[in-house]
PDB file of N, CA and C in Angstrom:
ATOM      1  N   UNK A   1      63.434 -33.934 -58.788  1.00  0.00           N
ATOM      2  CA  UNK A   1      64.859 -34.194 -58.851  1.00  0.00           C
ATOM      3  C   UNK A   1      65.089 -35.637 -58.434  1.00  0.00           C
ATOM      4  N   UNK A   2      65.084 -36.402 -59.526  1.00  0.00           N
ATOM      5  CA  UNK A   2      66.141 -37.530 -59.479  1.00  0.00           C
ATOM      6  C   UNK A   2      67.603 -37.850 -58.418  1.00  0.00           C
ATOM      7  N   UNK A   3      67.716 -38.559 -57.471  1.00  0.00           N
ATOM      8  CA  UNK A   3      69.122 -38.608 -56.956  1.00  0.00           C
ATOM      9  C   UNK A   3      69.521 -40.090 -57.117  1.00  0.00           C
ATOM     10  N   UNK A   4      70.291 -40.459 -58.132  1.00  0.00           N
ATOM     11  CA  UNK A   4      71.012 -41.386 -58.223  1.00  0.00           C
ATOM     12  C   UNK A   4      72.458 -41.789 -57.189  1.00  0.00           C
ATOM     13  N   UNK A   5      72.137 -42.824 -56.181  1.00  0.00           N
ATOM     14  CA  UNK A   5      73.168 -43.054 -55.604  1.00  0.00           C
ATOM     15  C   UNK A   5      73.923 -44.174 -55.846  1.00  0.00           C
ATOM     16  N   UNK A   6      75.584 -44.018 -55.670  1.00  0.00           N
ATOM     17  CA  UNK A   6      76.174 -45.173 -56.243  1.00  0.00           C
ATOM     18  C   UNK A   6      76.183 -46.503 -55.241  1.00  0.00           C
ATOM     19  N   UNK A   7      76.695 -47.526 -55.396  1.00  0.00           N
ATOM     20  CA  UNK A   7      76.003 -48.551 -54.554  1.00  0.00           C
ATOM     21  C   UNK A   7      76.714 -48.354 -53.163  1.00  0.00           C
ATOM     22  N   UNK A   8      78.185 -48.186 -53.055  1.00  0.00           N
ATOM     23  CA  UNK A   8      78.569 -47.695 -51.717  1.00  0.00           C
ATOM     24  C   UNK A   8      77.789 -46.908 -50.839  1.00  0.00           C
ATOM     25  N   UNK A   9      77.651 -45.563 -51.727  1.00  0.00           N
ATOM     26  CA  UNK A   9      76.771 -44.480 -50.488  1.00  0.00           C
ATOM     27  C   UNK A   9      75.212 -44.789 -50.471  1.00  0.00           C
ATOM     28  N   UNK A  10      74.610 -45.711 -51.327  1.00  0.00           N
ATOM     29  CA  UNK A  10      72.855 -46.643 -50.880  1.00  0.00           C
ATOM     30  C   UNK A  10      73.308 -47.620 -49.802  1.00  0.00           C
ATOM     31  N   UNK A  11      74.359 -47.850 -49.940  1.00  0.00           N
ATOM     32  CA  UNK A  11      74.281 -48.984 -49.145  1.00  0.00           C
ATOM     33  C   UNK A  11      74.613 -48.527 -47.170  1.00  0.00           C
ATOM     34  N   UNK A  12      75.558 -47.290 -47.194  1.00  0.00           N
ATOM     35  CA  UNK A  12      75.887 -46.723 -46.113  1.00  0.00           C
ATOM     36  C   UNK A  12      74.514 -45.765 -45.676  1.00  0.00           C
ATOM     37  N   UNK A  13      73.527 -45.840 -46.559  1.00  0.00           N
ATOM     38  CA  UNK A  13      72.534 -44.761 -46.397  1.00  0.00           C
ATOM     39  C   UNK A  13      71.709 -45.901 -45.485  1.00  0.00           C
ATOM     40  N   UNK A  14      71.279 -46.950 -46.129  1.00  0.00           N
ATOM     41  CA  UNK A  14      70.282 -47.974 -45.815  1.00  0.00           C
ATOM     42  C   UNK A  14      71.154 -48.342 -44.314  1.00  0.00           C
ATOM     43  N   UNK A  15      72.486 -49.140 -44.051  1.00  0.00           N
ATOM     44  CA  UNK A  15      72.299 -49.325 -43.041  1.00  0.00           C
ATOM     45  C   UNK A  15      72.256 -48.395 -42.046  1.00  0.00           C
ATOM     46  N   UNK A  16      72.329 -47.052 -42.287  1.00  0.00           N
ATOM     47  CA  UNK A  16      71.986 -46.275 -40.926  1.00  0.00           C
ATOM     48  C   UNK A  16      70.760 -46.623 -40.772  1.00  0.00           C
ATOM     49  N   UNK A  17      70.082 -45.996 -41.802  1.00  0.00           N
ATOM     50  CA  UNK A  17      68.569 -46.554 -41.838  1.00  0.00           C
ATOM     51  C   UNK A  17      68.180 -47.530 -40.858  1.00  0.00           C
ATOM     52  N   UNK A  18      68.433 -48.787 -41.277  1.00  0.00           N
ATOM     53  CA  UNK A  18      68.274 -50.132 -40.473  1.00  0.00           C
ATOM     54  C   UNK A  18      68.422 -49.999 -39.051  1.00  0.00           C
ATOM     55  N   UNK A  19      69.708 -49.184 -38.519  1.00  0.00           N
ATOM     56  CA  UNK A  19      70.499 -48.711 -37.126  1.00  0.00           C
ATOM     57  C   UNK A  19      69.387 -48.163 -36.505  1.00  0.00           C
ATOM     58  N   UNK A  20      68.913 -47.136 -37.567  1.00  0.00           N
ATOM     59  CA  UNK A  20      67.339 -46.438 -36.498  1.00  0.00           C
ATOM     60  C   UNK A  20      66.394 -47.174 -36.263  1.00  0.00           C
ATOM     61  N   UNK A  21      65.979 -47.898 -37.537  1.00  0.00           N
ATOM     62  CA  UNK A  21      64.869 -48.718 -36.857  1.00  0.00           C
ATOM     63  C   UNK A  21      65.466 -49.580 -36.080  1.00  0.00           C
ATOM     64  N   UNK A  22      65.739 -50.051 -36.093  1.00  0.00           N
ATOM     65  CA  UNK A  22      66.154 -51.495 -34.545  1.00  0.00           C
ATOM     66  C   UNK A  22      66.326 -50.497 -33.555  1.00  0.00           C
ATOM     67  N   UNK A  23      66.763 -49.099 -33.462  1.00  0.00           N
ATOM     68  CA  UNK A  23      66.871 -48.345 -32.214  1.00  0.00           C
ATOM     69  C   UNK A  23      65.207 -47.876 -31.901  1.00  0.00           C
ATOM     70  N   UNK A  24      64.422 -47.623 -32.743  1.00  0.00           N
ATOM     71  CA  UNK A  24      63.278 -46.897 -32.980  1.00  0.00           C
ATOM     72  C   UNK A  24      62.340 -48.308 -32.358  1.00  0.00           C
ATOM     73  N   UNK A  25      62.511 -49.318 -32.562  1.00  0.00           N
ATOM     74  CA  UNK A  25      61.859 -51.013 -31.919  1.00  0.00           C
ATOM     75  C   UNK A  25      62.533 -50.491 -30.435  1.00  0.00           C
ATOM     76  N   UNK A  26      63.553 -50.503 -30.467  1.00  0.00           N
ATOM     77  CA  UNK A  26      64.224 -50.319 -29.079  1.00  0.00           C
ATOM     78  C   UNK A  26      63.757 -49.943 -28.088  1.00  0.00           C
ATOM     79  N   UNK A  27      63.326 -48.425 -28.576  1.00  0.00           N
ATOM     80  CA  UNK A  27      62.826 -47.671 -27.828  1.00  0.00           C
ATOM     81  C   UNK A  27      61.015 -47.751 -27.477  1.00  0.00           C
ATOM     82  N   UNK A  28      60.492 -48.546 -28.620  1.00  0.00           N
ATOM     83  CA  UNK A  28      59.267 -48.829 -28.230  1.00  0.00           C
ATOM     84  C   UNK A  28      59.119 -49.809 -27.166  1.00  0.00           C
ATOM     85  N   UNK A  29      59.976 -50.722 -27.208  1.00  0.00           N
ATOM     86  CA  UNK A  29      59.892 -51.628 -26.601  1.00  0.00           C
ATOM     87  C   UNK A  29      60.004 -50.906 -24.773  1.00  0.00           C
ATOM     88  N   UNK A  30      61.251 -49.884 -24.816  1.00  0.00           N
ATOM     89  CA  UNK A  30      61.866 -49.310 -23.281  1.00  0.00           C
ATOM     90  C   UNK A  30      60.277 -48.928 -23.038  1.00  0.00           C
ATOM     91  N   UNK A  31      59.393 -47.911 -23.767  1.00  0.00           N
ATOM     92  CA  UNK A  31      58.212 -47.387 -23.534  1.00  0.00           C
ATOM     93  C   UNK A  31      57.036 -48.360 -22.647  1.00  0.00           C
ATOM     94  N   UNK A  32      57.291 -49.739 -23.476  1.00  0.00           N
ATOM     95  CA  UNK A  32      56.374 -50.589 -23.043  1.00  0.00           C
ATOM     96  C   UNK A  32      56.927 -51.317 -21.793  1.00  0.00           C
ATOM     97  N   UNK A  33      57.821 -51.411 -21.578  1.00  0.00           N
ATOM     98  CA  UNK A  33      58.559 -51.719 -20.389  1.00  0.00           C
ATOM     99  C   UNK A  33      58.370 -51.085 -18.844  1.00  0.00           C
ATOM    100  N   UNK A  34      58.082 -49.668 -19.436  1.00  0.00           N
ATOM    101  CA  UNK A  34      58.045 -48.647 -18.347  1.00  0.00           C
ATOM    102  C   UNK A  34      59.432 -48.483 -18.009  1.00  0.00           C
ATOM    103  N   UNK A  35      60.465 -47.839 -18.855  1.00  0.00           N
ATOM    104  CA  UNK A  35      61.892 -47.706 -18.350  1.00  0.00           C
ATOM    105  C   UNK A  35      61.662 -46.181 -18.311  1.00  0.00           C
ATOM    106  N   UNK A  36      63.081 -45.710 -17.658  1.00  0.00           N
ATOM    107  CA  UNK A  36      63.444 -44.393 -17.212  1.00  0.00           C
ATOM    108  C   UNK A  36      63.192 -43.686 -18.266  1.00  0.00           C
ATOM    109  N   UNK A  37      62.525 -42.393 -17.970  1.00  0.00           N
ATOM    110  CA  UNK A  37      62.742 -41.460 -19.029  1.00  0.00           C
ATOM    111  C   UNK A  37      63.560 -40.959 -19.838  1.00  0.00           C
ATOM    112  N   UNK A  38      64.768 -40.864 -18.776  1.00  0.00           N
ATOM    113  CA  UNK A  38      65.790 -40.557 -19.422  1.00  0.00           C
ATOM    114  C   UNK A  38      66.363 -40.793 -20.660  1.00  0.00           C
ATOM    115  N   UNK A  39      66.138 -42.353 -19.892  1.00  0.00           N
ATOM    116  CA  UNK A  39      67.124 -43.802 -21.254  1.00  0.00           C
ATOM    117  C   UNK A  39      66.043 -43.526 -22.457  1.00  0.00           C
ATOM    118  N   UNK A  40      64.616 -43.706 -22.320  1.00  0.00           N
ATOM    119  CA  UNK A  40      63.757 -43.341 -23.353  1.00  0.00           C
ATOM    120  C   UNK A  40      64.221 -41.897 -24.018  1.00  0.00           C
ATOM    121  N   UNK A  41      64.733 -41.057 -23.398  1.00  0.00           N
ATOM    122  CA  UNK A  41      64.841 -39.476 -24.421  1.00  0.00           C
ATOM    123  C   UNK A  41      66.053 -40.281 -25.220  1.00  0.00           C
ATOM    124  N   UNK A  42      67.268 -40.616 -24.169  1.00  0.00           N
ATOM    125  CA  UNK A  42      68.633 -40.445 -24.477  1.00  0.00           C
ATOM    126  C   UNK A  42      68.326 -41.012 -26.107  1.00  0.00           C
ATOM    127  N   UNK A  43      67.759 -42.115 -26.007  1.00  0.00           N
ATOM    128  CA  UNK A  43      67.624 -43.307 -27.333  1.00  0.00           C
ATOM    129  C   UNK A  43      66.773 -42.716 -28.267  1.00  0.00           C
ATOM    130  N   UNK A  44      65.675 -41.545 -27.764  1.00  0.00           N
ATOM    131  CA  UNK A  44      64.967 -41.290 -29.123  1.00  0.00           C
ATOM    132  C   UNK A  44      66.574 -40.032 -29.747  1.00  0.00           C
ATOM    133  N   UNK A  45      66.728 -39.238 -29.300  1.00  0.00           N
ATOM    134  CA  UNK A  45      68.027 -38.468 -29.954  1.00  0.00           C
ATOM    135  C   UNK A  45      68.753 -39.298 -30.846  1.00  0.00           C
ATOM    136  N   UNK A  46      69.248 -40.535 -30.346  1.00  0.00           N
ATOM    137  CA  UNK A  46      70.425 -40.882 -30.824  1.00  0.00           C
ATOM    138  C   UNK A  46      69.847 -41.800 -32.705  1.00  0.00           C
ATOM    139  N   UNK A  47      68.557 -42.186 -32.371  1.00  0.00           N
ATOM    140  CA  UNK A  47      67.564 -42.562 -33.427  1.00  0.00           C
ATOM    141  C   UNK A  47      67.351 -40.989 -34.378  1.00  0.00           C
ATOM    142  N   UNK A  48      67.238 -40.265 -33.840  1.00  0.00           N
ATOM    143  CA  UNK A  48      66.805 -38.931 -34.422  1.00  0.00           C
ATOM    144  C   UNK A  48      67.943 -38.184 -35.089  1.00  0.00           C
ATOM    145  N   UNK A  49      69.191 -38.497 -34.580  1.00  0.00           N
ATOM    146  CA  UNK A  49      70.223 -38.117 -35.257  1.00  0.00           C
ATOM    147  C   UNK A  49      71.035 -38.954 -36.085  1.00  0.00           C
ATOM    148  N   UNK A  50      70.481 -40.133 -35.804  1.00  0.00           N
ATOM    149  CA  UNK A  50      70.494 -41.167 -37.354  1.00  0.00           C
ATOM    150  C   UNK A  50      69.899 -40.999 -38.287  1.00  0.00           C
ATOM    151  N   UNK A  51      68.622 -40.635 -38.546  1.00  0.00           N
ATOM    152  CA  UNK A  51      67.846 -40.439 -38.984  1.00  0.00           C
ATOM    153  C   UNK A  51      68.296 -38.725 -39.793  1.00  0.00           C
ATOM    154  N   UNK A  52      68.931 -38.231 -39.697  1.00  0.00           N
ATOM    155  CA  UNK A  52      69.085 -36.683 -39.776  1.00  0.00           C
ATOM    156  C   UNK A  52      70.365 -37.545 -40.574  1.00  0.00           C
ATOM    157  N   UNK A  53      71.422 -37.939 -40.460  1.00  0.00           N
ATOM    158  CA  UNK A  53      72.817 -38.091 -41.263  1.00  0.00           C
ATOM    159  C   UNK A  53      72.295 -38.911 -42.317  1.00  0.00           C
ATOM    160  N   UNK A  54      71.357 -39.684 -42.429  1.00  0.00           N
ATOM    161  CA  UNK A  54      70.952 -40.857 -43.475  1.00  0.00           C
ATOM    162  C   UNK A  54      70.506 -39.466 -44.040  1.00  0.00           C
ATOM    163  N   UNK A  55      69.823 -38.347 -43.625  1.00  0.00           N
ATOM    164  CA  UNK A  55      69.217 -37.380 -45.017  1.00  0.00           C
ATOM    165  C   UNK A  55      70.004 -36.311 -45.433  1.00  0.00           C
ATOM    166  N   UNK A  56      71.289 -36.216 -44.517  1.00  0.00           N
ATOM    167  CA  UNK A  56      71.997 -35.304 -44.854  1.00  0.00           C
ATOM    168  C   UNK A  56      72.894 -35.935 -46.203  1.00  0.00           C
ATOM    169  N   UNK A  57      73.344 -37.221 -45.938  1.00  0.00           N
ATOM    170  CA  UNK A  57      73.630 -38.395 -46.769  1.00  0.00           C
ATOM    171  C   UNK A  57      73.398 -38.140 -48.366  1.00  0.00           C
ATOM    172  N   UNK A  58      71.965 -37.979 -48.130  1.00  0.00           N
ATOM    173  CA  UNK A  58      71.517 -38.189 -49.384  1.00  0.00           C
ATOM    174  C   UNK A  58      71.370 -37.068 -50.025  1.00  0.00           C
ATOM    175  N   UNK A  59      71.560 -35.720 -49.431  1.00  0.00           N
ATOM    176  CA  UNK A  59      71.431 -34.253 -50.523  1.00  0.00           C
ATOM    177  C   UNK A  59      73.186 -33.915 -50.527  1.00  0.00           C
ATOM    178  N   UNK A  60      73.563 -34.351 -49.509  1.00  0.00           N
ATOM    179  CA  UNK A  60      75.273 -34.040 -49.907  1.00  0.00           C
ATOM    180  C   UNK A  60      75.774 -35.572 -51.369  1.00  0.00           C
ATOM    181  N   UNK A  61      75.206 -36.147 -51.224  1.00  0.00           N
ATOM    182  CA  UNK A  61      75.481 -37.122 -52.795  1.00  0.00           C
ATOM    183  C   UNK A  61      74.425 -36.376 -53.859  1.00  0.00           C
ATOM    184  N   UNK A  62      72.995 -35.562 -53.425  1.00  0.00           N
ATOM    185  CA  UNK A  62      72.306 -34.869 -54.482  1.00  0.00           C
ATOM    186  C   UNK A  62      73.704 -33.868 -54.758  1.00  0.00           C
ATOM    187  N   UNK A  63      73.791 -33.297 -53.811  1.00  0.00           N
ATOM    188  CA  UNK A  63      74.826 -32.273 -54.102  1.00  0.00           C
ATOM    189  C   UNK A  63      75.934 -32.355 -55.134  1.00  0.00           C
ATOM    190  N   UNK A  64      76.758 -33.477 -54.960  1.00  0.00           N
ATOM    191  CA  UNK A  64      77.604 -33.882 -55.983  1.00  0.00           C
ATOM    192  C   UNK A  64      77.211 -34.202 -57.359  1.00  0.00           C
ATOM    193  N   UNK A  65      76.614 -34.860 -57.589  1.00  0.00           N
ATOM    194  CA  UNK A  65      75.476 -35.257 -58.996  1.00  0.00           C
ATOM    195  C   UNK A  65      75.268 -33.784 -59.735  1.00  0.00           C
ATOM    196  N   UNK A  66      74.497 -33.004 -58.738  1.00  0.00           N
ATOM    197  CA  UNK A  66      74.067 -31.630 -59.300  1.00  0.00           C
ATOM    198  C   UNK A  66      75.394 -30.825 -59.933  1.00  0.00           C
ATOM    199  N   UNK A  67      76.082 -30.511 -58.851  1.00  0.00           N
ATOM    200  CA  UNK A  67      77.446 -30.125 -59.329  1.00  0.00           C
ATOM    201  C   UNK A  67      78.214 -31.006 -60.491  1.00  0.00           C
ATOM    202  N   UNK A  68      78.233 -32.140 -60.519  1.00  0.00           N
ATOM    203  CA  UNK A  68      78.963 -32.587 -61.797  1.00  0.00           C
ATOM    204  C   UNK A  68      77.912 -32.549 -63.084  1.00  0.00           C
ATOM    205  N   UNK A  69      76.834 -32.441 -62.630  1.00  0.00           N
ATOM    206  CA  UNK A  69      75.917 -31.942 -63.684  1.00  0.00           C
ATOM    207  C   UNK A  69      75.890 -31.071 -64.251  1.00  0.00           C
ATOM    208  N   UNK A  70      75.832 -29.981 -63.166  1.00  0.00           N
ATOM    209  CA  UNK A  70      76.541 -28.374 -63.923  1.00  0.00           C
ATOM    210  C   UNK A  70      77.150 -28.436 -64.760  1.00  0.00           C
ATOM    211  N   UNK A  71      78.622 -28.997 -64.192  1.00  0.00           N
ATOM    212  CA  UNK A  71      79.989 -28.991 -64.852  1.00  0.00           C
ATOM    213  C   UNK A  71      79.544 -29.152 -66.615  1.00  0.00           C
ATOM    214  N   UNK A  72      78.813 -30.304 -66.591  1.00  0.00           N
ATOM    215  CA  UNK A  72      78.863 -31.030 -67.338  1.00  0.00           C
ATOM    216  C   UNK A  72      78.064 -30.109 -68.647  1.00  0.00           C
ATOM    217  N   UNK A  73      76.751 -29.228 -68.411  1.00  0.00           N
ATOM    218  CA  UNK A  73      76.625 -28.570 -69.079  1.00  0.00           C
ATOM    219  C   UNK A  73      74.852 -28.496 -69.227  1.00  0.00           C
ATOM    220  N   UNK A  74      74.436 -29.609 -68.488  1.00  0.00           N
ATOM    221  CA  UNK A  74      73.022 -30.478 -68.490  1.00  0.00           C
ATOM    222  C   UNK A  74      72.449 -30.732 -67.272  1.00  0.00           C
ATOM    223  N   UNK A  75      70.841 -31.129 -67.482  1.00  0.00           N
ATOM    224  CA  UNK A  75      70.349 -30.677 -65.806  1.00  0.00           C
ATOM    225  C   UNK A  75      69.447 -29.601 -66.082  1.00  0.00           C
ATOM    226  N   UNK A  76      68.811 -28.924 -65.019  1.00  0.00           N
ATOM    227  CA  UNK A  76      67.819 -28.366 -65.057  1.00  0.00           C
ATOM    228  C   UNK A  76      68.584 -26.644 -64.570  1.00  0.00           C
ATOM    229  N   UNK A  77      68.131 -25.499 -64.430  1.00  0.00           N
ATOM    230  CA  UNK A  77      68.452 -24.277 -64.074  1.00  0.00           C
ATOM    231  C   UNK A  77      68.999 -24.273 -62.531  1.00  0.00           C
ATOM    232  N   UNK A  78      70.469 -23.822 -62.633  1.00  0.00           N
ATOM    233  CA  UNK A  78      70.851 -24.132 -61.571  1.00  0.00           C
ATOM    234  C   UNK A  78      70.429 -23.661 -60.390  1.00  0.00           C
ATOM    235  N   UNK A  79      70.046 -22.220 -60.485  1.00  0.00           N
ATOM    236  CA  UNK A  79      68.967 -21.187 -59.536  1.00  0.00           C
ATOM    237  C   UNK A  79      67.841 -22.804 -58.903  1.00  0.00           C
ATOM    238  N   UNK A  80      67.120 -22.859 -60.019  1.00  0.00           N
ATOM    239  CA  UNK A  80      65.857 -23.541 -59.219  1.00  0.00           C
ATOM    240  C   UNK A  80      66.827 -25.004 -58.355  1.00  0.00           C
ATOM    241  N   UNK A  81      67.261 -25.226 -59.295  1.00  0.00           N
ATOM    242  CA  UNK A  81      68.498 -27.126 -58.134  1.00  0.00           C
ATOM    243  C   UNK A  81      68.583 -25.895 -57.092  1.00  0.00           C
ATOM    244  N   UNK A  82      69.422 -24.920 -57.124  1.00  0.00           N
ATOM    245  CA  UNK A  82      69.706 -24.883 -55.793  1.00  0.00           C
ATOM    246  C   UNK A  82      68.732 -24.362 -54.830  1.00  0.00           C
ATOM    247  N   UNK A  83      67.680 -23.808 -54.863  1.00  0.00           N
ATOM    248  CA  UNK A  83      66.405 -23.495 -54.193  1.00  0.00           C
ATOM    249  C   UNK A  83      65.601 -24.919 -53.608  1.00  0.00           C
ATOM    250  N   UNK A  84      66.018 -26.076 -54.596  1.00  0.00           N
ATOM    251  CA  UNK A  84      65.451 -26.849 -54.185  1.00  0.00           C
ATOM    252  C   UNK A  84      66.169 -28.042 -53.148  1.00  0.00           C
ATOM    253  N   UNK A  85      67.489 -28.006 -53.503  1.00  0.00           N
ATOM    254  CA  UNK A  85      68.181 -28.629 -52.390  1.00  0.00           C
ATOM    255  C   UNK A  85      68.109 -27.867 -51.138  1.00  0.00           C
ATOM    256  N   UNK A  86      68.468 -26.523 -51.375  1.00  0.00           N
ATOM    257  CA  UNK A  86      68.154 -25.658 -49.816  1.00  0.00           C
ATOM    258  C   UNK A  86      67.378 -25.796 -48.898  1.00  0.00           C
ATOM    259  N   UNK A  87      65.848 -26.194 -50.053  1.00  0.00           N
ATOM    260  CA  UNK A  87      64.536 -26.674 -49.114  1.00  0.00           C
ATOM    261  C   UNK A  87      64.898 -27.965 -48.293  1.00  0.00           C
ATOM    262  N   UNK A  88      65.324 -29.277 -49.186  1.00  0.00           N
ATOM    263  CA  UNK A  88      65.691 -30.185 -48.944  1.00  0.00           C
ATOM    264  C   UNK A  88      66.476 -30.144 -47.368  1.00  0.00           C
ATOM    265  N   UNK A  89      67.530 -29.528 -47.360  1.00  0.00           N
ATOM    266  CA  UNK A  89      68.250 -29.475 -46.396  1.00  0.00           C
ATOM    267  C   UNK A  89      68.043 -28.600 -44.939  1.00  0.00           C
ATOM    268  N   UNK A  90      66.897 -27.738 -45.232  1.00  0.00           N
ATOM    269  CA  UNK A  90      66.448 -26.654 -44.371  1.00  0.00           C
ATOM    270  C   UNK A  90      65.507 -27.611 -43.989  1.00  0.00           C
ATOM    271  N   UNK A  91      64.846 -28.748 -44.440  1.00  0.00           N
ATOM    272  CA  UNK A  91      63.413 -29.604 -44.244  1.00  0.00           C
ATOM    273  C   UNK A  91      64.103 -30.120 -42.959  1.00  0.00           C
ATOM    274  N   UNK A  92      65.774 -30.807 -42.757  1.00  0.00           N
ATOM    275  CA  UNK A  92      66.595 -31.402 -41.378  1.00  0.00           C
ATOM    276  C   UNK A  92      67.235 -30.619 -41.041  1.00  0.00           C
ATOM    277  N   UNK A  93      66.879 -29.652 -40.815  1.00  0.00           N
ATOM    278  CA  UNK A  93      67.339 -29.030 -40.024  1.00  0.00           C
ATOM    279  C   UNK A  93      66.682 -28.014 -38.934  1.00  0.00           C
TER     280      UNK A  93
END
Protein backbone atom coordinates (compact mmCIF):
# COMPACT_ATOMS: atom_id res chain seq x y z
CA UNK A 1 0.00 0.00 0.00
CA UNK A 2 1.11 3.14 -1.45
CA UNK A 3 0.39 6.34 0.93
CA UNK A 4 0.53 9.43 -0.91
CA UNK A 5 0.80 12.48 1.31
CA UNK A 6 -0.11 15.98 0.37
CA UNK A 7 2.68 18.46 0.98
CA UNK A 8 1.07 20.06 4.17
CA UNK A 9 0.56 16.73 6.10
CA UNK A 10 4.64 15.44 4.73
CA UNK A 11 5.63 18.33 5.84
CA UNK A 12 3.84 18.31 9.54
CA UNK A 13 4.84 14.55 9.52
CA UNK A 14 8.70 15.29 8.93
CA UNK A 15 8.90 18.05 11.37
CA UNK A 16 7.70 16.00 14.24
CA UNK A 17 10.05 13.67 12.97
CA UNK A 18 12.97 16.16 13.20
CA UNK A 19 11.37 17.20 17.01
CA UNK A 20 12.28 13.49 17.97
CA UNK A 21 15.42 13.30 16.73
CA UNK A 22 16.95 16.47 18.25
CA UNK A 23 15.01 15.11 21.45
CA UNK A 24 16.40 11.47 20.80
CA UNK A 25 20.38 13.50 20.48
CA UNK A 26 19.02 15.08 23.61
CA UNK A 27 18.61 12.43 25.44
CA UNK A 28 21.78 10.69 24.38
CA UNK A 29 23.61 13.31 25.18
CA UNK A 30 21.59 13.55 29.20
CA UNK A 31 22.85 9.61 29.17
CA UNK A 32 26.37 10.63 28.54
CA UNK A 33 26.28 13.33 30.95
CA UNK A 34 25.19 11.12 33.73
CA UNK A 35 21.85 13.16 34.37
CA UNK A 36 18.89 12.09 36.56
CA UNK A 37 16.98 9.29 35.61
CA UNK A 38 14.13 10.74 35.79
CA UNK A 39 14.82 13.68 33.23
CA UNK A 40 16.33 10.70 31.05
CA UNK A 41 12.75 8.61 31.25
CA UNK A 42 10.69 11.93 31.28
CA UNK A 43 12.50 12.82 27.63
CA UNK A 44 12.58 9.29 26.26
CA UNK A 45 8.35 9.34 26.58
CA UNK A 46 7.99 12.59 25.27
CA UNK A 47 10.41 11.38 22.04
CA UNK A 48 8.31 8.17 22.07
CA UNK A 49 5.13 9.88 21.84
CA UNK A 50 6.37 11.90 18.98
CA UNK A 51 7.33 9.30 17.39
CA UNK A 52 3.78 7.43 17.84
CA UNK A 53 1.67 10.82 16.37
CA UNK A 54 4.20 11.13 13.28
CA UNK A 55 2.73 7.26 12.66
CA UNK A 56 -0.55 7.78 13.68
CA UNK A 57 -0.19 10.81 11.12
CA UNK A 58 0.46 8.81 8.49
CA UNK A 59 -2.36 5.84 8.53
CA UNK A 60 -5.05 8.47 9.55
CA UNK A 61 -3.96 10.36 5.92
CA UNK A 62 -3.64 6.32 4.67
CA UNK A 63 -7.02 6.33 6.02
CA UNK A 64 -8.44 9.13 4.03
CA UNK A 65 -6.85 8.17 0.56
CA UNK A 66 -8.31 4.60 1.19
CA UNK A 67 -11.69 5.91 1.92
CA UNK A 68 -11.81 8.34 -1.01
CA UNK A 69 -10.59 5.49 -2.90
CA UNK A 70 -13.43 3.40 -2.04
CA UNK A 71 -15.71 6.11 -2.77
CA UNK A 72 -14.25 6.39 -5.84
CA UNK A 73 -14.75 2.86 -7.00
CA UNK A 74 -10.80 1.75 -7.33
CA UNK A 75 -8.05 0.40 -5.08
CA UNK A 76 -7.58 -2.88 -3.94
CA UNK A 77 -10.43 -5.16 -1.76
CA UNK A 78 -11.55 -3.22 0.90
CA UNK A 79 -11.60 -6.30 3.51
CA UNK A 80 -7.77 -6.79 2.84
CA UNK A 81 -7.00 -2.28 3.08
CA UNK A 82 -8.69 -2.67 6.07
CA UNK A 83 -6.84 -5.72 7.69
CA UNK A 84 -3.97 -4.05 6.63
CA UNK A 85 -4.25 -0.63 8.08
CA UNK A 86 -5.48 -2.36 11.39
CA UNK A 87 -2.07 -4.09 11.42
CA UNK A 88 -0.54 -0.80 10.68
CA UNK A 89 -2.13 0.86 13.55
CA UNK A 90 -2.15 -2.08 16.13
CA UNK A 91 1.96 -2.13 15.11
CA UNK A 92 1.66 1.77 17.61
CA UNK A 93 -0.06 0.83 19.66
Amino acid sequence: MDLELAGAELRAVVNRLRRAQGQIAGIIKMIEEGRDCEEVITQLSAASRALDRAGFAIIATGLQHCLAAGEAGNGENRDEMRARLEKLFLSLA
